Short mmCIF file of C-alpha atoms and ligand atoms in Angstrom, two decimals:
data_model
loop_
_atom_site.label_atom_id
_atom_site.label_comp_id
_atom_site.label_asym_id
_atom_site.label_seq_id
_atom_site.Cartn_x
_atom_site.Cartn_y
_atom_site.Cartn_z
CA MET A 45 20.34 23.97 17.79
CA ALA A 46 22.83 22.91 15.09
CA GLU A 47 22.07 19.70 13.24
CA ARG A 48 23.99 16.71 14.49
CA TRP A 49 24.92 14.22 11.80
CA PHE A 50 25.40 10.47 11.97
CA PHE A 51 25.68 7.41 9.76
CA ALA A 52 23.17 4.73 10.64
CA LEU A 53 21.14 1.72 9.59
CA TRP A 54 17.47 2.59 9.29
CA PRO A 55 14.88 -0.19 9.65
CA ASP A 56 12.33 -0.82 6.95
CA ALA A 57 8.63 -0.49 7.76
CA ALA A 58 8.21 -4.13 8.82
CA VAL A 59 11.07 -3.98 11.34
CA ARG A 60 10.00 -0.55 12.55
CA ASP A 61 6.43 -1.75 13.14
CA ALA A 62 7.62 -4.92 14.89
CA LEU A 63 9.72 -2.79 17.23
CA ALA A 64 6.91 -0.32 17.88
CA VAL A 65 4.60 -3.14 18.98
CA ARG A 66 7.17 -4.44 21.48
CA VAL A 67 8.22 -1.21 23.16
CA PRO A 68 5.20 -0.43 25.39
CA GLU A 69 5.42 -3.74 27.25
CA LEU A 70 9.06 -3.05 28.20
CA LEU A 71 8.71 0.39 29.71
CA CYS A 72 8.94 1.38 33.34
CA VAL A 73 6.91 4.35 34.58
CA GLY A 74 8.27 7.65 33.28
CA ALA A 75 10.18 6.19 30.33
CA ARG A 76 9.66 7.98 27.03
CA ALA A 77 9.34 5.72 24.01
CA THR A 78 11.26 6.61 20.85
CA HIS A 79 9.01 7.76 18.03
CA PRO A 80 8.83 4.75 15.65
CA SER A 81 10.08 6.89 12.73
CA ASP A 82 13.23 7.53 14.75
CA PHE A 83 14.29 3.90 15.31
CA HIS A 84 17.82 3.40 13.96
CA LEU A 85 21.16 1.81 14.70
CA THR A 86 24.03 4.29 14.64
CA LEU A 87 27.26 3.32 12.87
CA ALA A 88 29.18 6.54 13.53
CA PHE A 89 28.16 9.74 15.29
CA LEU A 90 29.62 12.83 13.59
CA GLY A 91 28.01 15.77 15.40
CA PRO A 92 27.59 19.26 13.93
CA LEU A 93 29.48 19.60 10.62
CA ALA A 94 30.76 22.49 8.53
CA PRO A 95 29.50 22.22 4.91
CA ASP A 96 32.88 21.09 3.54
CA VAL A 97 33.21 18.35 6.15
CA LEU A 98 29.65 17.19 5.46
CA ALA A 99 30.51 16.97 1.76
CA CYS A 100 33.61 14.95 2.66
CA ALA A 101 31.52 12.56 4.79
CA GLU A 102 29.15 12.04 1.85
CA ARG A 103 32.08 11.24 -0.43
CA VAL A 104 33.18 8.66 2.14
CA ALA A 105 29.82 6.93 1.83
CA ASP A 106 30.03 7.14 -1.97
CA ARG A 107 33.24 5.08 -1.76
CA ILE A 108 32.04 2.40 0.66
CA ARG A 109 31.69 -1.04 -0.97
CA ALA A 110 30.20 -3.35 1.62
CA PRO A 111 27.79 -6.27 1.45
CA GLY A 112 24.31 -6.31 2.91
CA PHE A 113 23.83 -8.59 5.92
CA ASP A 114 21.24 -9.95 8.28
CA LEU A 115 20.79 -8.74 11.83
CA GLU A 116 18.95 -10.56 14.57
CA LEU A 117 17.55 -8.11 17.09
CA ASP A 118 17.44 -10.64 19.85
CA ARG A 119 18.26 -8.87 23.05
CA VAL A 120 17.07 -5.91 25.02
CA GLY A 121 19.26 -3.95 27.40
CA HIS A 122 19.51 -0.89 29.63
CA PHE A 123 22.23 1.75 29.71
CA ALA A 124 21.62 2.73 33.32
CA ARG A 125 23.66 5.93 33.38
CA ALA A 126 22.17 7.23 30.13
CA ARG A 127 18.73 5.89 31.16
CA VAL A 128 18.36 4.35 27.70
CA LEU A 129 16.40 1.20 26.96
CA TRP A 130 17.68 -0.48 23.82
CA CYS A 131 17.61 -3.58 21.66
CA GLY A 132 20.25 -5.03 19.42
CA PRO A 133 22.02 -8.17 18.26
CA ALA A 134 23.43 -10.38 21.02
CA SER A 135 26.15 -11.43 18.58
CA PRO A 136 26.82 -8.67 16.08
CA PRO A 137 27.75 -10.17 12.70
CA ALA A 138 31.27 -9.65 11.37
CA SER A 139 29.81 -7.70 8.42
CA LEU A 140 28.46 -5.06 10.80
CA SER A 141 31.79 -4.68 12.61
CA ALA A 142 33.60 -4.48 9.26
CA LEU A 143 31.20 -1.80 7.98
CA VAL A 144 31.62 0.28 11.13
CA SER A 145 35.42 0.00 10.95
CA GLU A 146 35.43 0.95 7.28
CA VAL A 147 33.16 3.98 7.76
CA ARG A 148 35.07 5.21 10.80
CA GLN A 149 38.45 4.72 9.22
CA GLN A 150 37.42 6.56 6.05
CA LEU A 151 35.92 9.40 8.09
CA SER A 152 39.35 10.10 9.51
CA THR A 153 40.27 11.43 6.03
CA CYS A 154 37.71 14.19 6.74
CA GLY A 155 39.36 14.95 10.08
CA LEU A 156 36.56 13.20 11.99
CA VAL A 157 37.80 11.20 14.94
CA ALA A 158 35.85 8.12 16.01
CA ASP A 159 34.42 7.80 19.51
CA PRO A 160 37.12 5.94 21.47
CA ARG A 161 34.53 4.01 23.50
CA PRO A 162 33.80 0.42 22.42
CA TYR A 163 31.14 0.22 19.74
CA ARG A 164 27.85 -1.12 21.11
CA PRO A 165 25.32 -1.61 18.32
CA HIS A 166 21.90 -0.67 19.61
CA ILE A 167 18.55 0.83 18.72
CA THR A 168 17.34 3.24 21.39
CA LEU A 169 13.79 2.22 22.22
CA ALA A 170 13.16 4.66 25.06
CA ARG A 171 14.85 7.40 27.07
CA LYS A 172 14.39 8.48 30.69
CA ALA A 173 14.20 4.77 31.52
CA VAL A 174 15.32 4.62 35.14
CA ALA A 175 14.76 0.85 35.33
CA PRO A 176 15.67 -2.13 33.13
CA PRO A 177 13.05 -3.63 30.81
CA VAL A 178 10.08 -4.85 32.80
CA SER A 179 9.55 -7.90 30.58
CA GLU A 180 11.56 -10.26 28.40
CA TRP A 181 12.27 -9.72 24.70
CA SER A 182 9.75 -12.21 23.36
CA ALA A 183 11.43 -13.28 20.09
CA ALA A 184 14.14 -12.10 17.72
CA ILE A 185 13.22 -9.56 15.07
CA HIS A 186 14.94 -10.35 11.78
CA TRP A 187 16.34 -7.40 9.82
CA SER A 188 17.81 -7.69 6.32
CA VAL A 189 20.14 -4.71 6.20
CA ARG A 190 20.53 -3.46 2.65
CA GLU A 191 21.52 0.20 2.98
CA LEU A 192 23.23 2.74 5.14
CA VAL A 193 21.99 6.27 5.63
CA LEU A 194 23.23 9.68 6.60
CA ALA A 195 20.82 11.24 9.07
CA ALA A 196 20.59 14.40 11.11
CA GLY A 197 18.86 15.37 14.30
CA THR A 198 18.15 18.56 16.14
CA GLY A 199 17.18 17.05 19.47
CA GLY A 200 13.61 18.39 19.41
CA PRO A 201 10.46 16.40 20.26
CA GLY A 202 10.01 13.25 18.11
CA PRO A 203 10.33 12.51 15.30
CA ARG A 204 13.66 14.13 15.96
CA TYR A 205 15.81 12.65 13.20
CA ARG A 206 15.68 12.89 9.44
CA VAL A 207 17.30 10.64 6.85
CA ARG A 208 19.13 12.86 4.36
CA ARG A 209 20.76 10.31 2.01
CA ARG A 210 20.79 6.58 1.46
CA TRP A 211 23.46 4.28 -0.04
CA ALA A 212 22.83 0.69 -1.08
CA LEU A 213 24.95 -2.07 0.42
CA ILE A 214 25.88 -4.39 -2.42
P1 2AM B 228 21.75 6.97 21.46
O1 2AM B 228 20.46 6.68 20.74
O2 2AM B 228 22.22 5.84 22.30
O3 2AM B 228 21.67 8.29 22.21
C1 2AM B 228 22.05 10.44 17.10
O4 2AM B 228 22.16 11.13 18.30
C2 2AM B 228 22.54 9.03 17.26
O5 2AM B 228 23.95 9.03 17.53
C3 2AM B 228 21.89 8.23 18.38
O6 2AM B 228 21.75 6.90 17.91
C4 2AM B 228 22.89 8.29 19.49
O7 2AM B 228 22.87 7.16 20.34
C5 2AM B 228 24.18 8.28 18.72
N1 2AM B 228 25.30 8.89 19.41
C6 2AM B 228 26.52 8.32 19.61
N2 2AM B 228 27.33 9.16 20.26
C7 2AM B 228 26.64 10.28 20.48
C8 2AM B 228 26.95 11.53 21.11
N3 2AM B 228 28.16 11.77 21.65
N4 2AM B 228 25.98 12.47 21.19
C9 2AM B 228 24.76 12.24 20.65
N5 2AM B 228 24.41 11.08 20.02
C10 2AM B 228 25.35 10.12 19.95
#
């Protein structure tokens, strides 16, 4: 299957490990937990890309000048139709929304059209989750976001994504 590209925020080891500890207690029977190396928060999904468009997307990231920010992962949720269990910020900070807008707007110069659906920042914790989380999210996980990444996935068994490049937020 062709690689599918996306810009994302990738948690550091401390955030990743904190998430991995929480996931098992949330899962209904049959749900498949995300491999901890795959935890991420997507900024913009690009899909399969021709080499010249991929190069254009990388130049977009080269041009981004955005500050780092703090994220509180303080809620868990369930996308029932997609059967996805997720966590994310209850109140996304303005810096996150601004970064997403900037990346998506710049990507239009590469001919990449943003998903028209409202942006819902989330980290997929499990798939095939037919039921909402079976317990509460015990406490917020604090994440100091200091970089954005370009990652790719092939949809195989986990880990299914790979970070290809990183850019510092300043
Ligand atoms: P998800 O975890 O909720 O499925 C790589 O697939 C990343 O891009 C995932 O974070 C995925 O979100 C997100 N994504 C957004 N739109 C997508 C699409 N149309 N197809 C696949 N992944 C998409």
